């Protein structure tokens, strides 16, 4: 997909990794500082410049070679949707004040960590060099693309890697731009598409402070701007209204936080996926539907083949010591119990990665600074407390269910949304900005996508792979 300048911008066997490869059957009953461009004063399209435009604009949209006008890539689909609402007639001829207000907004895109050059800022500064109809399209494309970047990110989900699938609810930016045309403050309508989370506000303030020469705590001058802009982009991948009750796992922070009524009520350390790309924890939203008490672990084939069976071939007692048995289908299972790889609790949340929150028998590992040692799943340091809060029961009730020793299912009173995110800069519970290391090296790719110089050397679009790569093991 072409970039648009982005814009141009119970004894039930649990399967797979941390949990089932197929859901278990439950009992019935996902550099350099940016220079702000100056908006043109009133150099907008005039009626004299667009003679016969009504009959030519639709043809230009449909037949533009390579979707390029004046050297700038266009989002033809967005333009088609927008102009269809206007009978494919020019929009800006008689709306110069609205166009100027929106150009002013685009010129301030740097306040959101977005370079105005991603939205044709350089071309639109020189209106005399662009034919009238081309400029009409560039203006619309700039405003639509800027709105799209604020609504879902300059690097939307279809352009990201397969393990980064967080996305807000769909927004019809063509309809939003139409609403802006009829508003006394068109820019405010577009700006309202951006997140309003505490983290987004803190990141924008820190970006403003950095450009004003105020030091940003916790980062060096070569890394601060990148961290701020990259994580502003990540915030744009989130729902605009986060569920007030939610589980939040920040992989980069190695922490899980439970929120109720948008307030943090519980936090605990977690172990996350290893650094290699196969075992990194993904970024996604799901819902915790219930708990498996005393879950067995059906070991994924690659882990069995690469890690366990070679050891068993050298030590005939290896499997028995670890309560592992061969299943009739040739698979390998670790039986339920305190020493199971899943521990004594697993938080079931259906997702394409087969990544789950779960207990672990290796409690000592939580004292490590580097807790990137799983096969992608999230091991929870205090799973019983978390389970009690989610089940709305005392911890004693959780302990009793575990003590029964059988594999059983407990449904939550209602599903609780869970977000697995990767934030290297974020606002903490006191709204203070925190920075974390880019442990998986993911910031660089986002940073490059926000760099307008890449428009001159386009790269193949990143697309989703159907089904995704399942996470392996605990």
Short mmCIF file of C-alpha atoms in Angstrom, two decimals, residues 74-456:
data_model
loop_
_atom_site.label_atom_id
_atom_site.label_comp_id
_atom_site.label_asym_id
_atom_site.label_seq_id
_atom_site.Cartn_x
_atom_site.Cartn_y
_atom_site.Cartn_z
CA UNK A 74 -2.15 11.33 -2.95
CA UNK A 75 -4.56 9.14 -1.03
CA UNK A 76 -6.96 8.60 -3.90
CA UNK A 77 -9.46 6.64 -1.83
CA UNK A 78 -9.81 9.42 0.73
CA UNK A 79 -10.06 12.04 -2.01
CA UNK A 80 -12.71 10.01 -3.86
CA UNK A 81 -14.80 9.69 -0.69
CA UNK A 82 -14.46 13.38 0.13
CA UNK A 83 -15.28 14.74 -3.32
CA UNK A 84 -18.13 12.29 -3.81
CA UNK A 85 -19.81 14.20 -0.99
CA UNK A 86 -19.44 17.37 -3.11
CA UNK A 87 -20.37 16.05 -6.53
CA UNK A 88 -16.69 16.16 -7.51
CA UNK A 89 -16.80 19.94 -7.59
CA UNK A 90 -13.96 22.09 -6.18
CA UNK A 91 -14.33 22.72 -2.48
CA UNK A 92 -11.83 25.44 -1.65
CA UNK A 93 -12.76 27.99 -4.34
CA UNK A 94 -15.29 29.67 -2.08
CA UNK A 95 -13.88 28.54 1.24
CA UNK A 96 -10.63 30.43 1.47
CA UNK A 97 -11.00 31.27 5.16
CA UNK A 98 -11.59 27.62 6.05
CA UNK A 99 -8.65 26.55 3.91
CA UNK A 100 -6.38 29.07 5.55
CA UNK A 101 -7.47 27.98 9.03
CA UNK A 102 -6.76 24.36 8.16
CA UNK A 103 -3.40 25.25 6.61
CA UNK A 104 -2.51 26.98 9.86
CA UNK A 105 -3.42 23.78 11.70
CA UNK A 106 -1.23 21.70 9.38
CA UNK A 107 1.64 24.14 9.89
CA UNK A 108 1.40 23.37 13.63
CA UNK A 109 1.52 19.60 13.12
CA UNK A 110 4.88 19.62 14.87
CA UNK A 111 2.99 20.14 18.13
CA UNK A 112 1.82 16.53 17.69
CA UNK A 113 5.24 15.26 16.70
CA UNK A 114 4.26 15.26 13.01
CA UNK A 115 6.26 17.11 10.40
CA UNK A 116 4.13 19.46 8.26
CA UNK A 117 6.17 18.32 5.28
CA UNK A 118 4.31 15.02 5.53
CA UNK A 119 1.20 16.94 4.49
CA UNK A 120 2.55 18.79 1.41
CA UNK A 121 3.67 21.75 3.52
CA UNK A 122 6.59 22.57 1.23
CA UNK A 123 4.52 22.52 -1.97
CA UNK A 124 1.59 24.42 -0.55
CA UNK A 125 3.90 27.22 0.57
CA UNK A 126 4.46 28.02 -3.12
CA UNK A 127 0.98 28.17 -4.68
CA UNK A 128 2.10 29.91 -7.87
CA UNK A 129 4.08 26.83 -8.93
CA UNK A 130 1.09 24.48 -8.75
CA UNK A 131 -1.79 24.40 -11.27
CA UNK A 132 -5.17 25.29 -9.82
CA UNK A 133 -6.75 21.83 -9.85
CA UNK A 134 -3.58 20.21 -8.59
CA UNK A 135 -3.56 22.64 -5.71
CA UNK A 136 -7.22 21.89 -5.00
CA UNK A 137 -6.36 18.22 -4.65
CA UNK A 138 -3.23 18.90 -2.60
CA UNK A 139 -5.16 21.04 -0.16
CA UNK A 140 -7.80 18.37 0.32
CA UNK A 141 -5.22 15.61 0.54
CA UNK A 142 -3.23 17.58 3.12
CA UNK A 143 -6.25 18.14 5.35
CA UNK A 144 -7.58 14.59 4.95
CA UNK A 145 -4.15 13.10 5.58
CA UNK A 146 -3.51 15.26 8.62
CA UNK A 147 -6.91 14.29 10.01
CA UNK A 148 -6.14 10.63 9.31
CA UNK A 149 -2.77 10.88 11.04
CA UNK A 150 -4.34 12.40 14.15
CA UNK A 151 -7.20 9.88 14.10
CA UNK A 152 -5.21 6.66 13.73
CA UNK A 153 -1.55 7.49 13.34
CA UNK A 154 0.78 8.43 10.52
CA UNK A 155 1.78 4.75 10.58
CA UNK A 156 -1.67 3.10 10.66
CA UNK A 157 -2.19 -0.56 11.39
CA UNK A 158 -2.00 -1.70 7.77
CA UNK A 159 1.53 -0.32 7.53
CA UNK A 160 2.88 -1.86 10.72
CA UNK A 161 4.38 -5.22 11.51
CA UNK A 162 2.14 -8.14 12.25
CA UNK A 163 2.70 -8.00 16.02
CA UNK A 164 1.68 -4.32 16.37
CA UNK A 165 -2.08 -4.31 15.86
CA UNK A 166 -3.43 -1.78 18.32
CA UNK A 167 -5.85 0.54 16.55
CA UNK A 168 -8.59 3.02 17.48
CA UNK A 169 -12.14 2.76 16.25
CA UNK A 170 -12.57 3.62 12.54
CA UNK A 171 -13.14 7.29 11.76
CA UNK A 172 -14.56 8.66 8.51
CA UNK A 173 -12.13 11.55 8.06
CA UNK A 174 -13.93 12.68 4.89
CA UNK A 175 -17.04 13.27 7.00
CA UNK A 176 -14.94 14.98 9.68
CA UNK A 177 -13.43 17.36 7.12
CA UNK A 178 -16.94 18.11 5.88
CA UNK A 179 -17.99 18.92 9.44
CA UNK A 180 -14.97 21.21 9.74
CA UNK A 181 -16.11 23.18 6.69
CA UNK A 182 -19.35 24.11 8.46
CA UNK A 183 -17.70 24.87 11.78
CA UNK A 184 -16.74 28.33 13.04
CA UNK A 185 -13.39 26.76 14.02
CA UNK A 186 -12.43 24.21 11.32
CA UNK A 187 -9.02 23.54 12.86
CA UNK A 188 -10.54 22.61 16.21
CA UNK A 189 -12.69 19.95 14.56
CA UNK A 190 -9.62 18.30 13.04
CA UNK A 191 -7.48 18.70 16.17
CA UNK A 192 -10.19 16.97 18.22
CA UNK A 193 -9.27 13.72 16.45
CA UNK A 194 -6.04 13.51 18.46
CA UNK A 195 -5.89 11.61 21.78
CA UNK A 196 -6.56 13.42 25.04
CA UNK A 197 -4.92 10.90 27.37
CA UNK A 198 -2.64 12.02 30.21
CA UNK A 199 0.30 10.46 28.37
CA UNK A 200 -0.49 12.33 25.14
CA UNK A 201 -0.74 15.61 27.03
CA UNK A 202 2.49 14.98 28.91
CA UNK A 203 4.35 14.03 25.74
CA UNK A 204 3.13 17.15 23.92
CA UNK A 205 4.15 19.36 26.84
CA UNK A 206 7.58 17.74 26.99
CA UNK A 207 7.97 18.24 23.24
CA UNK A 208 7.08 21.91 23.63
CA UNK A 209 9.53 22.25 26.52
CA UNK A 210 12.28 20.56 24.53
CA UNK A 211 11.86 22.94 21.64
CA UNK A 212 11.88 25.84 24.08
CA UNK A 213 15.20 24.64 25.45
CA UNK A 214 13.84 23.21 28.68
CA UNK A 215 15.54 19.96 29.70
CA UNK A 216 13.49 16.77 29.59
CA UNK A 217 14.40 14.56 32.51
CA UNK A 218 15.69 11.09 31.86
CA UNK A 219 16.93 11.39 28.29
CA UNK A 220 19.91 12.66 26.37
CA UNK A 221 19.58 15.31 23.61
CA UNK A 222 19.94 12.61 20.92
CA UNK A 223 17.16 10.45 22.15
CA UNK A 224 14.64 12.77 23.73
CA UNK A 225 12.95 14.08 20.60
CA UNK A 226 12.69 10.62 19.11
CA UNK A 227 11.14 9.10 22.22
CA UNK A 228 8.57 11.88 22.48
CA UNK A 229 7.49 11.82 18.84
CA UNK A 230 7.45 8.04 18.56
CA UNK A 231 5.28 7.61 21.63
CA UNK A 232 2.91 10.36 20.55
CA UNK A 233 2.41 8.21 17.47
CA UNK A 234 1.80 5.12 19.62
CA UNK A 235 -0.86 6.98 21.60
CA UNK A 236 -2.68 7.64 18.33
CA UNK A 237 -2.98 3.86 17.88
CA UNK A 238 -5.17 3.57 20.98
CA UNK A 239 -8.94 3.93 21.40
CA UNK A 240 -9.89 7.53 22.03
CA UNK A 241 -11.97 6.48 25.04
CA UNK A 242 -10.10 3.87 27.01
CA UNK A 243 -12.31 1.54 29.06
CA UNK A 244 -12.35 2.88 32.64
CA UNK A 245 -11.84 -0.68 33.94
CA UNK A 246 -8.86 -2.27 32.19
CA UNK A 247 -5.64 -4.21 32.56
CA UNK A 248 -2.65 -2.36 31.15
CA UNK A 249 0.60 -4.19 30.43
CA UNK A 250 3.50 -2.04 29.29
CA UNK A 251 6.06 -4.47 27.91
CA UNK A 252 8.82 -1.85 27.81
CA UNK A 253 8.16 -1.03 31.47
CA UNK A 254 7.80 -4.65 32.63
CA UNK A 255 4.72 -3.73 34.65
CA UNK A 256 1.01 -4.59 34.76
CA UNK A 257 -1.51 -2.08 36.13
CA UNK A 258 -5.19 -2.71 36.85
CA UNK A 259 -7.44 0.34 36.49
CA UNK A 260 -10.91 0.84 37.93
CA UNK A 261 -12.83 3.96 37.03
CA UNK A 262 -9.66 5.13 35.27
CA UNK A 263 -7.70 4.96 38.52
CA UNK A 264 -4.82 2.53 39.13
CA UNK A 265 -5.75 0.13 41.94
CA UNK A 266 -3.11 -2.59 41.59
CA UNK A 267 0.26 -3.06 39.94
CA UNK A 268 2.72 -5.90 39.69
CA UNK A 269 5.88 -6.78 37.82
CA UNK A 270 5.71 -8.99 34.77
CA UNK A 271 8.05 -11.12 32.69
CA UNK A 272 7.76 -10.52 28.95
CA UNK A 273 9.02 -11.97 25.68
CA UNK A 274 12.64 -12.36 24.74
CA UNK A 275 14.44 -9.88 22.50
CA UNK A 276 14.53 -12.05 19.38
CA UNK A 277 11.76 -11.19 16.95
CA UNK A 278 10.10 -14.61 17.16
CA UNK A 279 9.48 -14.38 20.91
CA UNK A 280 8.79 -10.69 21.48
CA UNK A 281 5.51 -9.85 23.19
CA UNK A 282 3.11 -8.27 20.67
CA UNK A 283 1.04 -5.09 21.00
CA UNK A 284 -2.68 -5.82 20.99
CA UNK A 285 -6.03 -5.47 22.75
CA UNK A 286 -8.16 -8.37 24.03
CA UNK A 287 -10.53 -9.20 26.89
CA UNK A 288 -9.90 -11.38 29.91
CA UNK A 289 -12.92 -13.65 30.02
CA UNK A 290 -12.02 -15.96 32.88
CA UNK A 291 -9.37 -17.98 34.69
CA UNK A 292 -8.07 -21.50 34.35
CA UNK A 293 -7.09 -22.91 37.73
CA UNK A 294 -4.30 -25.53 37.68
CA UNK A 295 -3.82 -25.49 33.90
CA UNK A 296 -1.68 -28.12 32.16
CA UNK A 297 0.63 -26.93 29.40
CA UNK A 298 0.51 -28.50 25.99
CA UNK A 299 3.98 -27.66 24.78
CA UNK A 300 4.23 -26.18 21.27
CA UNK A 301 5.97 -28.37 18.76
CA UNK A 302 8.90 -26.07 18.10
CA UNK A 303 9.70 -25.74 21.80
CA UNK A 304 9.40 -29.47 22.25
CA UNK A 305 11.63 -30.18 19.24
CA UNK A 306 14.23 -27.48 19.80
CA UNK A 307 14.46 -27.28 23.58
CA UNK A 308 12.96 -30.27 25.40
CA UNK A 309 13.34 -33.42 23.34
CA UNK A 310 17.09 -32.95 22.80
CA UNK A 311 17.52 -32.83 26.59
CA UNK A 312 15.24 -35.84 27.02
CA UNK A 313 17.35 -37.82 24.53
CA UNK A 314 20.40 -37.26 26.74
CA UNK A 315 18.58 -37.83 30.03
CA UNK A 316 15.93 -40.62 30.14
CA UNK A 317 14.45 -39.16 33.35
CA UNK A 318 14.20 -35.59 32.08
CA UNK A 319 10.49 -35.73 31.18
CA UNK A 320 9.42 -37.58 34.32
CA UNK A 321 11.17 -35.10 36.61
CA UNK A 322 9.24 -32.29 34.95
CA UNK A 323 5.87 -34.05 34.91
CA UNK A 324 5.90 -34.14 31.13
CA UNK A 325 4.14 -36.87 29.20
CA UNK A 326 3.75 -37.83 25.56
CA UNK A 327 0.18 -37.54 24.32
CA UNK A 328 -1.47 -40.07 21.99
CA UNK A 329 -1.15 -37.60 19.09
CA UNK A 330 2.61 -37.36 19.64
CA UNK A 331 2.45 -34.01 21.39
CA UNK A 332 4.14 -33.20 24.66
CA UNK A 333 2.24 -32.03 27.74
CA UNK A 334 3.36 -30.82 31.13
CA UNK A 335 0.77 -31.88 33.64
CA UNK A 336 -0.98 -29.39 35.90
CA UNK A 337 0.59 -28.52 39.19
CA UNK A 338 2.70 -25.98 41.01
CA UNK A 339 5.64 -26.70 38.70
CA UNK A 340 3.71 -26.39 35.45
CA UNK A 341 5.10 -23.79 33.07
CA UNK A 342 1.81 -21.93 33.42
CA UNK A 343 1.92 -22.08 37.20
CA UNK A 344 -1.43 -22.45 38.92
CA UNK A 345 -3.38 -19.71 37.18
CA UNK A 346 -3.90 -18.63 33.60
CA UNK A 347 -5.90 -15.56 32.56
CA UNK A 348 -7.67 -16.50 29.37
CA UNK A 349 -8.00 -13.81 26.70
CA UNK A 350 -8.73 -14.82 23.15
CA UNK A 351 -6.26 -13.31 20.69
CA UNK A 352 -4.60 -14.22 17.42
CA UNK A 353 -1.16 -14.49 19.03
CA UNK A 354 -2.08 -17.05 21.70
CA UNK A 355 -0.51 -14.74 24.27
CA UNK A 356 -1.86 -14.89 27.81
CA UNK A 357 -1.22 -13.66 31.33
CA UNK A 358 -0.29 -16.48 33.67
CA UNK A 359 1.43 -17.62 36.85
CA UNK A 360 4.91 -19.17 36.93
CA UNK A 361 6.73 -21.45 39.37
CA UNK A 362 9.94 -19.40 38.89
CA UNK A 363 9.16 -16.55 41.30
CA UNK A 364 12.81 -15.61 41.70
CA UNK A 365 12.95 -14.30 38.13
CA UNK A 366 10.86 -11.25 39.01
CA UNK A 367 13.77 -9.76 40.96
CA UNK A 368 15.77 -9.40 37.74
CA UNK A 369 16.11 -6.05 36.01
CA UNK A 370 16.02 -7.83 32.66
CA UNK A 371 12.76 -9.77 32.67
CA UNK A 372 12.62 -10.44 28.93
CA UNK A 373 12.82 -14.20 29.13
CA UNK A 374 9.45 -15.66 28.05
CA UNK A 375 8.38 -17.00 24.67
CA UNK A 376 6.00 -14.06 24.30
CA UNK A 377 3.43 -14.59 27.05
CA UNK A 378 3.19 -12.40 30.13
CA UNK A 379 4.10 -14.00 33.47
CA UNK A 380 2.56 -12.17 36.43
CA UNK A 381 4.37 -11.81 39.76
CA UNK A 382 1.19 -11.63 41.88
CA UNK A 383 -1.41 -13.54 39.88
CA UNK A 384 -3.60 -14.46 42.88
CA UNK A 385 -4.15 -10.84 43.85
CA UNK A 386 -4.92 -9.97 40.25
CA UNK A 387 -7.31 -12.92 39.99
CA UNK A 388 -9.12 -11.91 43.17
CA UNK A 389 -9.61 -8.37 41.90
CA UNK A 390 -10.84 -9.51 38.51
CA UNK A 391 -13.13 -12.16 39.96
CA UNK A 392 -14.32 -9.73 42.66
CA UNK A 393 -13.59 -12.37 45.28
CA UNK A 394 -11.22 -12.57 48.27
CA UNK A 395 -7.79 -14.07 47.69
CA UNK A 396 -8.84 -16.97 49.94
CA UNK A 397 -11.42 -18.02 47.37
CA UNK A 398 -8.74 -18.09 44.68
CA UNK A 399 -6.48 -20.13 46.95
CA UNK A 400 -9.25 -22.63 47.62
CA UNK A 401 -9.89 -23.16 43.90
CA UNK A 402 -6.19 -23.77 43.36
CA UNK A 403 -5.95 -26.08 46.38
CA UNK A 404 -8.63 -28.33 44.89
CA UNK A 405 -5.92 -29.49 42.50
CA UNK A 406 -8.17 -30.01 39.48
CA UNK A 407 -8.20 -28.01 36.27
CA UNK A 408 -11.28 -25.82 36.49
CA UNK A 409 -12.68 -22.73 34.78
CA UNK A 410 -13.89 -19.57 36.50
CA UNK A 411 -15.66 -16.92 34.46
CA UNK A 412 -15.19 -13.26 35.37
CA UNK A 413 -18.35 -11.39 36.42
CA UNK A 414 -17.81 -9.50 33.17
CA UNK A 415 -14.91 -9.51 30.67
CA UNK A 416 -12.18 -6.99 31.41
CA UNK A 417 -10.32 -5.34 28.52
CA UNK A 418 -6.56 -5.85 28.49
CA UNK A 419 -4.06 -3.78 26.53
CA UNK A 420 -0.55 -5.04 25.88
CA UNK A 421 1.38 -1.94 24.83
CA UNK A 422 4.98 -0.95 24.20
CA UNK A 423 5.54 2.55 25.55
CA UNK A 424 9.07 3.85 25.90
CA UNK A 425 7.75 7.20 27.18
CA UNK A 426 4.54 7.55 29.17
CA UNK A 427 2.84 9.42 32.01
CA UNK A 428 2.80 7.58 35.32
CA UNK A 429 -0.02 7.59 37.89
CA UNK A 430 1.12 11.07 39.02
CA UNK A 431 1.13 12.35 35.41
CA UNK A 432 4.92 12.53 35.47
CA UNK A 433 6.71 11.60 32.28
CA UNK A 434 8.69 8.36 32.45
CA UNK A 435 11.16 6.95 29.93
CA UNK A 436 12.12 3.33 29.37
CA UNK A 437 14.68 1.64 27.16
CA UNK A 438 13.64 0.59 23.68
CA UNK A 439 14.22 -3.07 24.55
CA UNK A 440 12.93 -4.49 21.26
CA UNK A 441 14.34 -1.76 19.04
CA UNK A 442 10.90 -0.81 17.75
CA UNK A 443 11.25 2.96 18.02
CA UNK A 444 13.54 3.28 15.00
CA UNK A 445 11.02 2.05 12.47
CA UNK A 446 8.32 4.40 13.72
CA UNK A 447 10.79 7.26 13.78
CA UNK A 448 11.69 6.58 10.15
CA UNK A 449 8.01 6.56 9.18
CA UNK A 450 7.69 10.06 10.64
CA UNK A 451 10.68 11.31 8.65
CA UNK A 452 9.57 13.22 5.52
CA UNK A 453 12.88 12.49 3.79
CA UNK A 454 11.65 8.92 3.33
CA UNK A 455 9.05 10.23 0.90
CA UNK A 456 11.83 10.65 -1.64
#
